[in-house]
GROMACS .gro file of C-alpha atoms in nm:
model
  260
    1UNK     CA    1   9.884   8.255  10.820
    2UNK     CA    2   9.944   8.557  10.613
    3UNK     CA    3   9.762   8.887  10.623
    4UNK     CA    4   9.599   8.781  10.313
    5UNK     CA    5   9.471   8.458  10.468
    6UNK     CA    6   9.360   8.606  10.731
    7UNK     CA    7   9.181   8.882  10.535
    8UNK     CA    8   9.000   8.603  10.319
    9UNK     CA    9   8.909   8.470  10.626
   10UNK     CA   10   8.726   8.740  10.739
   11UNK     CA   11   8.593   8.809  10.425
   12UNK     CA   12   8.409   8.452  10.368
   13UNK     CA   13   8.217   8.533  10.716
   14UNK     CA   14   8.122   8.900  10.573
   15UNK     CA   15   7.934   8.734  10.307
   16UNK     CA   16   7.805   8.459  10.461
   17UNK     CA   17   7.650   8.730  10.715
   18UNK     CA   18   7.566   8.981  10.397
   19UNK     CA   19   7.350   8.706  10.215
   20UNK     CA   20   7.127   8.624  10.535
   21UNK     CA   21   7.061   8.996  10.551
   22UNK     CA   22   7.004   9.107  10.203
   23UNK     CA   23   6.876   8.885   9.870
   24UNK     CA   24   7.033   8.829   9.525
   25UNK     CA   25   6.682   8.922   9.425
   26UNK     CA   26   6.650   9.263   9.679
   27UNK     CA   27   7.009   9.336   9.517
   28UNK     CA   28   6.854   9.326   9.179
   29UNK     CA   29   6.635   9.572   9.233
   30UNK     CA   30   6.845   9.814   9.284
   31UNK     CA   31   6.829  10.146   9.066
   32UNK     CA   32   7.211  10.140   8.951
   33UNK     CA   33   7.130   9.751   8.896
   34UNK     CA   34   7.013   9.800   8.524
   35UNK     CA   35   7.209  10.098   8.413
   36UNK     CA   36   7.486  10.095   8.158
   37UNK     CA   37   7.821  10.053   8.275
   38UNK     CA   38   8.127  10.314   8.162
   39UNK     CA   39   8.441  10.130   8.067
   40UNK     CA   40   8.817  10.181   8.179
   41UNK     CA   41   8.954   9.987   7.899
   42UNK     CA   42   8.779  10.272   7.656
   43UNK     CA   43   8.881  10.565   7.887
   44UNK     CA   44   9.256  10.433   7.942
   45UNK     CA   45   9.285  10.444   7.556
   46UNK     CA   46   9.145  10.797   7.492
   47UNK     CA   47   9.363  10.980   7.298
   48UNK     CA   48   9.589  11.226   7.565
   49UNK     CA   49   9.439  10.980   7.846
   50UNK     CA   50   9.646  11.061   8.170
   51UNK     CA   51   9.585  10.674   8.266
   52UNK     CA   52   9.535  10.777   8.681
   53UNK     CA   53   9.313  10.528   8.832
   54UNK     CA   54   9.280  10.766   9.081
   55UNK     CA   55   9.161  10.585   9.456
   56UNK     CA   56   8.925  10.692   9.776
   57UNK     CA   57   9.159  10.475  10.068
   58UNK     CA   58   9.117  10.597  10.427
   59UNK     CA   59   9.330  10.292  10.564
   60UNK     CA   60   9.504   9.985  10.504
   61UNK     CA   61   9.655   9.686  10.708
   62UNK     CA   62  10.013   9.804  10.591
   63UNK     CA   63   9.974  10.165  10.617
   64UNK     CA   64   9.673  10.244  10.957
   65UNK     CA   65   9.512  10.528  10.900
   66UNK     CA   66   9.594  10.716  10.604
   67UNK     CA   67   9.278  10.981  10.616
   68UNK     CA   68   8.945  11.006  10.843
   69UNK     CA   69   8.909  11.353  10.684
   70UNK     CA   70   8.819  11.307  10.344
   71UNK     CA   71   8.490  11.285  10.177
   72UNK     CA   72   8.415  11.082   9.898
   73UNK     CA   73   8.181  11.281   9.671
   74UNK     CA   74   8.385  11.600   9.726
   75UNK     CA   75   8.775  11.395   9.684
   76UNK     CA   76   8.627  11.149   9.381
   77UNK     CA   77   8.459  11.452   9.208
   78UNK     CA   78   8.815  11.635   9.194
   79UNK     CA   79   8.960  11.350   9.113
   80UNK     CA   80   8.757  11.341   8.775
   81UNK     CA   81   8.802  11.698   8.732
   82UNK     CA   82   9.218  11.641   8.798
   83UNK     CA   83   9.189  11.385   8.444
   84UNK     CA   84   9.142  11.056   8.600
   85UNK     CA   85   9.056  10.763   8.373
   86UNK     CA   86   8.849  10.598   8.654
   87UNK     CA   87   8.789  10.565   9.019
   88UNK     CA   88   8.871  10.299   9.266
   89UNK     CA   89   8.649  10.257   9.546
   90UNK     CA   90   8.738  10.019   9.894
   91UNK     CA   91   8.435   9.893   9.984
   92UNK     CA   92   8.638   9.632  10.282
   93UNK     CA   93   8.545   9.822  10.584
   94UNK     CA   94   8.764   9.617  10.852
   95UNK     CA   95   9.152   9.623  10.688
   96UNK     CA   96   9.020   9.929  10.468
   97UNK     CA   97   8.765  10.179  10.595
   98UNK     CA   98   8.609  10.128  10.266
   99UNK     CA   99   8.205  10.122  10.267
  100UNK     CA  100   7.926  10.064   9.992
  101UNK     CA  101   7.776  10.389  10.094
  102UNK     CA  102   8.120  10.543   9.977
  103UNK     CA  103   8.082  10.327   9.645
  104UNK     CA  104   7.710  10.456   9.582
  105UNK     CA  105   7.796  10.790   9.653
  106UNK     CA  106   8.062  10.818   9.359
  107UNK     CA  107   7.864  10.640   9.169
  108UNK     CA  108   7.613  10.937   9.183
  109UNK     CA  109   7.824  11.209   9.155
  110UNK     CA  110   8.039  11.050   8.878
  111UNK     CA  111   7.751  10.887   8.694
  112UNK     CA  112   7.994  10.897   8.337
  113UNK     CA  113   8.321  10.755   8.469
  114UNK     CA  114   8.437  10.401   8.480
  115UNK     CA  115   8.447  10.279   8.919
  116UNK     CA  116   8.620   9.951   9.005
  117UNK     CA  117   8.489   9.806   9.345
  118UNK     CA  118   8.810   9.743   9.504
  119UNK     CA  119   8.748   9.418   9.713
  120UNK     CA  120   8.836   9.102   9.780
  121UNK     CA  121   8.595   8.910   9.597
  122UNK     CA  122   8.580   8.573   9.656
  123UNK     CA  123   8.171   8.471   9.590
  124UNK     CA  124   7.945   8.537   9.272
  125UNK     CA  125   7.777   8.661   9.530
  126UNK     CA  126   7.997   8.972   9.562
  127UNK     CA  127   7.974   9.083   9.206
  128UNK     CA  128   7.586   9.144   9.226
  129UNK     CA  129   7.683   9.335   9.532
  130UNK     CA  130   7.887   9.553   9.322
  131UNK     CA  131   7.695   9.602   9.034
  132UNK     CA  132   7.387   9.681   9.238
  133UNK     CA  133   7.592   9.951   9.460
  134UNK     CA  134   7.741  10.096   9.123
  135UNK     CA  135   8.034   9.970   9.042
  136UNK     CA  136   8.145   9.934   8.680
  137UNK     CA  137   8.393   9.676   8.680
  138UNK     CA  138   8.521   9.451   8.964
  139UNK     CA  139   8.890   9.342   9.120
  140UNK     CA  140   8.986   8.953   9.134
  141UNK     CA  141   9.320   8.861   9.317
  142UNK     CA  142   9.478   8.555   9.113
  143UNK     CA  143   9.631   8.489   9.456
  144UNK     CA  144   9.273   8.402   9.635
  145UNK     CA  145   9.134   8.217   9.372
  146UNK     CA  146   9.197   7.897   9.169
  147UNK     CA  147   9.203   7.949   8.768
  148UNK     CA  148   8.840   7.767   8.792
  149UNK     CA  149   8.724   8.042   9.046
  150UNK     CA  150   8.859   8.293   8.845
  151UNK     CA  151   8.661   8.178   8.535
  152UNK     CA  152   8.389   8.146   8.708
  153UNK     CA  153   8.367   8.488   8.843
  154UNK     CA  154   8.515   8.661   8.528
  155UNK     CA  155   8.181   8.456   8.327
  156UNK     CA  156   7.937   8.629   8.579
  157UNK     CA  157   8.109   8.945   8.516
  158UNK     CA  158   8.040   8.981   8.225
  159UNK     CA  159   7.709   8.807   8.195
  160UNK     CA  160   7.614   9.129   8.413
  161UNK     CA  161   7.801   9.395   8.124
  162UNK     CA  162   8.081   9.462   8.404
  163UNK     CA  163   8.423   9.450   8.299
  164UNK     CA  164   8.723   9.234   8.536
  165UNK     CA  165   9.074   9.325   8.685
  166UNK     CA  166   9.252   9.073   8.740
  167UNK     CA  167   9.527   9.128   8.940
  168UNK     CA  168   9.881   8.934   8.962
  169UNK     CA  169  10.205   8.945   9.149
  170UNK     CA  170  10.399   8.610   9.033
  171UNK     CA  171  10.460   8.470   8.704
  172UNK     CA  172  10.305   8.164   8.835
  173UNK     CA  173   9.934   8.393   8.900
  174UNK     CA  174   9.959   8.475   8.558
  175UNK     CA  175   9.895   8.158   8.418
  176UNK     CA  176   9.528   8.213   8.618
  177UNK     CA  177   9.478   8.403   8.297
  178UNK     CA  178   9.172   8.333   8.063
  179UNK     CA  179   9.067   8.496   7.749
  180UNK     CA  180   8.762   8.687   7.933
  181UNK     CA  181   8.957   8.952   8.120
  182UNK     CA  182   8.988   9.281   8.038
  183UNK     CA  183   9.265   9.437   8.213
  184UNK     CA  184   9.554   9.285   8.398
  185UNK     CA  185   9.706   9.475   8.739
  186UNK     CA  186  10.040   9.411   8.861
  187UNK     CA  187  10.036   9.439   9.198
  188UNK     CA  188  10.433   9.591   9.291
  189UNK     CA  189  10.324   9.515   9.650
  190UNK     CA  190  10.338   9.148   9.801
  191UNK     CA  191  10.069   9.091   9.972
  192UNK     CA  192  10.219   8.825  10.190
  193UNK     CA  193  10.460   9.054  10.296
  194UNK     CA  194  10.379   9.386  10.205
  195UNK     CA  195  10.735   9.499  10.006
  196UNK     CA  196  10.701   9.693   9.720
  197UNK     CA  197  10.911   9.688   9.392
  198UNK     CA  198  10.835   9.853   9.068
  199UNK     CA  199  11.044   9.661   8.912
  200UNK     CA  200  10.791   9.399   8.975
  201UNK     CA  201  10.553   9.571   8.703
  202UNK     CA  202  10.835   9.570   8.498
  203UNK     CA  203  10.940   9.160   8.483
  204UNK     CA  204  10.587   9.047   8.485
  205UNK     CA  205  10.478   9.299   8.210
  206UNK     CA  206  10.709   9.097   7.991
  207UNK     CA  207  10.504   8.805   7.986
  208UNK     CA  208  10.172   8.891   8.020
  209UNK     CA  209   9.929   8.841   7.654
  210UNK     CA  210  10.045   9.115   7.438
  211UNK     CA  211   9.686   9.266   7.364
  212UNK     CA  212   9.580   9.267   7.680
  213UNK     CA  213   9.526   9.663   7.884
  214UNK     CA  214   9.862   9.674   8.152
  215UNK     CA  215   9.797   9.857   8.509
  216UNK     CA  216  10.065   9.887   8.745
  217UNK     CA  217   9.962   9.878   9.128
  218UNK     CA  218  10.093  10.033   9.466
  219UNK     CA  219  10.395  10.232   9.506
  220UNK     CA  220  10.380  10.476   9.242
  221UNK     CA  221  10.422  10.803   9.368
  222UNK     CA  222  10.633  11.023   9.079
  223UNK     CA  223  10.580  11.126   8.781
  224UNK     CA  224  10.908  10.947   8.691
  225UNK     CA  225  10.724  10.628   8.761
  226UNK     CA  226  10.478  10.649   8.573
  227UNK     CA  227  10.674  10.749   8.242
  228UNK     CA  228  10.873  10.471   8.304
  229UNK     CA  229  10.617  10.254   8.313
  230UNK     CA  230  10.447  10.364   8.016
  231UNK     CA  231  10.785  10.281   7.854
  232UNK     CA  232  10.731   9.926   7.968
  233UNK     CA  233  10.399   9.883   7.781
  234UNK     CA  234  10.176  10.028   8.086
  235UNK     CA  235   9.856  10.224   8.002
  236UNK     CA  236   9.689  10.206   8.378
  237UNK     CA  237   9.860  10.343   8.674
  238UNK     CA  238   9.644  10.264   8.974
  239UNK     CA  239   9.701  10.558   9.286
  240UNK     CA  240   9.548  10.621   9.602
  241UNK     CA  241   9.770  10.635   9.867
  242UNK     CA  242   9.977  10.927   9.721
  243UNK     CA  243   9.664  11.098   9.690
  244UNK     CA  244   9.469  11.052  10.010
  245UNK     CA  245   9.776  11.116  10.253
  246UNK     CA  246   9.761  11.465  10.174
  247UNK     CA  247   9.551  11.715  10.299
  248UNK     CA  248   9.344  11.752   9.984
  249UNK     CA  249   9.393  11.408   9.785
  250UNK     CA  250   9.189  11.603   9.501
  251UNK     CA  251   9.416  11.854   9.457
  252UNK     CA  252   9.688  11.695   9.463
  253UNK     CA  253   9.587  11.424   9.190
  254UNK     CA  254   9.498  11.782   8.991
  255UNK     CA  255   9.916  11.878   9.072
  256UNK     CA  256  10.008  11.527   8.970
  257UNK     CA  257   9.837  11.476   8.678
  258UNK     CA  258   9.939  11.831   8.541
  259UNK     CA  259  10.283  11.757   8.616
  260UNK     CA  260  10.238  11.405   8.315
   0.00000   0.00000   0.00000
């Protein structure tokens, strides 16, 4: 069983326990349940858009701990101040430290910029989770869904005026592909394994839908990589680890993004 098994796993058994506990009708009436959502495929084009998708992490199954010290409101609000196209918020508490209190609370103090709840999302379920705790578009991993689970939650998605992520790591997740989803992530880190190649970004960027908003995921931590990848037909660069292993993950997205 892989890590990502094992996480998917877990994850069926989280909401499982999270629907006896709280209502697709309680989630409804949420306040951020009705608001308009900001898109990332309108802030990554912006003219002079730095394309950071700048993310709160505090852990991860390949990394442990990468902060306990950070604070959400006050590391996402630099973060927006450093340029950042949009925020990516864990909201996996067991691999990632992630919580939806963190989500909620950049929602608030970043009420005009575009947040992807980064989860695994397996369940409808899930996405009314997200779009009632603020989130403004969501993550799918072609490699825990079927192309019919994929459509399925991509069709939800969008009935609800979020946008998708759909993110790949083999030519063969690609063909998971339909004509709904906004923005394709390649993910330069297995997840099976947990190696990371750039160059991965590079081969599958070559034969992904021309039209069709490219982010590049994990492993980018220079400047260098990220004008290389722009080369390669990449608007979105997805960070967080970079960020959040320093002492002040705002400031140094501020250094990094003045540096592009």
């Amino acid at each position: 069983m892989t890590i990502l098994d094992e996480i998917n796993r877990n994850k069926r058994r989280e909401i499982a326990e999270a629907k006896e506990k709280i209502s697709l009708d309680d989630l409804k009436k949420s306040p951020f349940f009705n608001r308009q959502t900001n898109s990332l495929k309108a802030a990554l084009r912006q003219p002079g858009a730095s394309g950071i998708i700048a993310e709160f992490k505090t852990k991860s199954p390949s990394k442990g701990l990468i902060n306990d010290q950070a604070e959400v409101t006050e590391v996402t609000a630099g973060y927006v101040t450093a340029g950042a196209c949009g925020l990516s918020v864990l909201t996996d508490r067991n691999y990632f430290g992630g919580s939806f209190e963190n989500l909620a609370k950049a929602r608030f103090t970043n009420p005009k910029t575009p947040i992807l709840r980064k989860d695994f999302m397996l369940d409808p379920y899930q996405i009314y989770e997200a779009k009632a705790h603020g989130a403004d578009l969501i993550l799918l991993i072609a490699a825990s869904l079927s192309k019919e689970e994929m459509l399925k939650l991509t069709e939800l998605a969008k009935e609800l005026g979020m946008e998708v992520l759909v993110e790949v790591h083999t030519e063969e997740e690609i063909e998971k592909l339909n004509p709904l989803v906004d923005l394709v992530g390649v993910n330069n880190r297995n997840l099976k394994t947990f190696e990371v190649d750039v160059e991965t970004s590079v081969r599958l960027g070559k034969l992904l839908p021309k039209d069709m908003i490219r982010i590049s995921e994990s492993g980018l931590s220079s400047v260098e990589n990220i004008h290389y990848l722009r080369a390669n037909g990449y608007e979105g660069f997805l960070m967080g680890e970079n960020f959040m292993k320093t002492d002040n993950p705002a400031q140094a997205c501020i250094d990094f993004i003045k540096r592009l």
